Amino acid sequence: ASRLRRELDNRSMALDQDRTLAPNVFTVRLSESDYALAEQWGPTLAEELCDGAIKHVNSQKYTLQGPVRVSFVRDSGLKGGEFEMDSSVEKSGTPAPRPGRPAAPARQPVRLTPVLEIEGQRYSLNAPSIILGRSS
């Protein structure tokens, strides 16, 4: 997960003052033995990584072109415990990963809205500036 966050930060590109484009498709290259484990964890591991990527994207206010997708591939040049990560930007509607890769979910980023709850009454905190309390 930390490597995925680092990949997002290192491969992001500023488009203008308010928009930074980040990769949304990640391919994790694993050794033969680690790939066998990833196949067992498959979707669960990929979902966790997608969730972590989306949280980081939201916290950094990055822009994505499509859903986040994580997949795993074998790399016979790697030893057990080693892995490499490749990333790219793909727009929505691009082809699914090639056969032979463990299934990976595609998740759309979610924009969270903070909510203040006072005595059962909920208030959405979506204004640019909010003052709580009575004093200046």
Tab-separated table of C-alpha atoms in Angstrom, residues 41-86:
chain	number	residue	atom	x	y	z
A	41	TRP	CA	-5.859	-13.487	-2.023
A	42	GLY	CA	-6.881	-12.215	-5.468
A	43	PRO	CA	-9.822	-9.848	-5.313
A	44	THR	CA	-9.533	-9.182	-1.570
A	45	LEU	CA	-5.949	-7.958	-1.860
A	46	ALA	CA	-6.725	-5.947	-4.998
A	47	GLU	CA	-9.765	-4.339	-3.325
A	48	GLU	CA	-7.692	-3.313	-0.312
A	49	LEU	CA	-5.081	-1.753	-2.582
A	50	CYS	CA	-7.774	0.028	-4.620
A	51	ASP	CA	-9.333	1.411	-1.430
A	52	GLY	CA	-5.949	2.642	-0.226
A	53	ALA	CA	-5.244	4.285	-3.579
A	54	ILE	CA	-8.619	6.033	-3.611
A	55	LYS	CA	-8.121	7.350	-0.080
A	56	HIS	CA	-4.735	8.735	-1.060
A	57	VAL	CA	-6.118	10.252	-4.275
A	58	ASN	CA	-8.858	11.992	-2.285
A	59	SER	CA	-6.495	13.202	0.434
A	60	GLN	CA	-4.121	14.689	-2.158
A	61	LYS	CA	-6.980	15.990	-4.354
A	62	TYR	CA	-5.623	14.190	-7.416
A	63	THR	CA	-7.700	13.783	-10.585
A	64	LEU	CA	-8.285	10.354	-12.141
A	65	GLN	CA	-9.308	9.608	-15.730
A	66	GLY	CA	-11.109	6.392	-14.819
A	67	PRO	CA	-11.633	3.804	-12.091
A	68	VAL	CA	-8.704	2.535	-10.042
A	69	ARG	CA	-7.616	-0.945	-11.088
A	70	VAL	CA	-4.901	-3.156	-9.580
A	71	SER	CA	-3.730	-6.390	-11.184
A	72	PHE	CA	-0.904	-8.849	-10.596
A	73	VAL	CA	1.461	-10.513	-13.104
A	74	ARG	CA	4.271	-13.055	-12.823
A	75	ASP	CA	7.853	-11.865	-13.302
A	76	SER	CA	10.346	-14.735	-13.324
A	77	GLY	CA	13.194	-12.235	-12.926
A	78	LEU	CA	12.102	-11.371	-9.391
A	79	LYS	CA	12.993	-13.282	-6.220
A	80	GLY	CA	10.470	-14.090	-3.489
A	81	GLY	CA	9.613	-10.995	-1.460
A	82	GLU	CA	10.547	-8.622	-4.290
A	83	PHE	CA	8.016	-6.823	-6.446
A	84	GLU	CA	7.852	-4.038	-8.993
A	85	MET	CA	4.960	-1.749	-9.826
A	86	ASP	CA	3.983	-0.150	-13.113
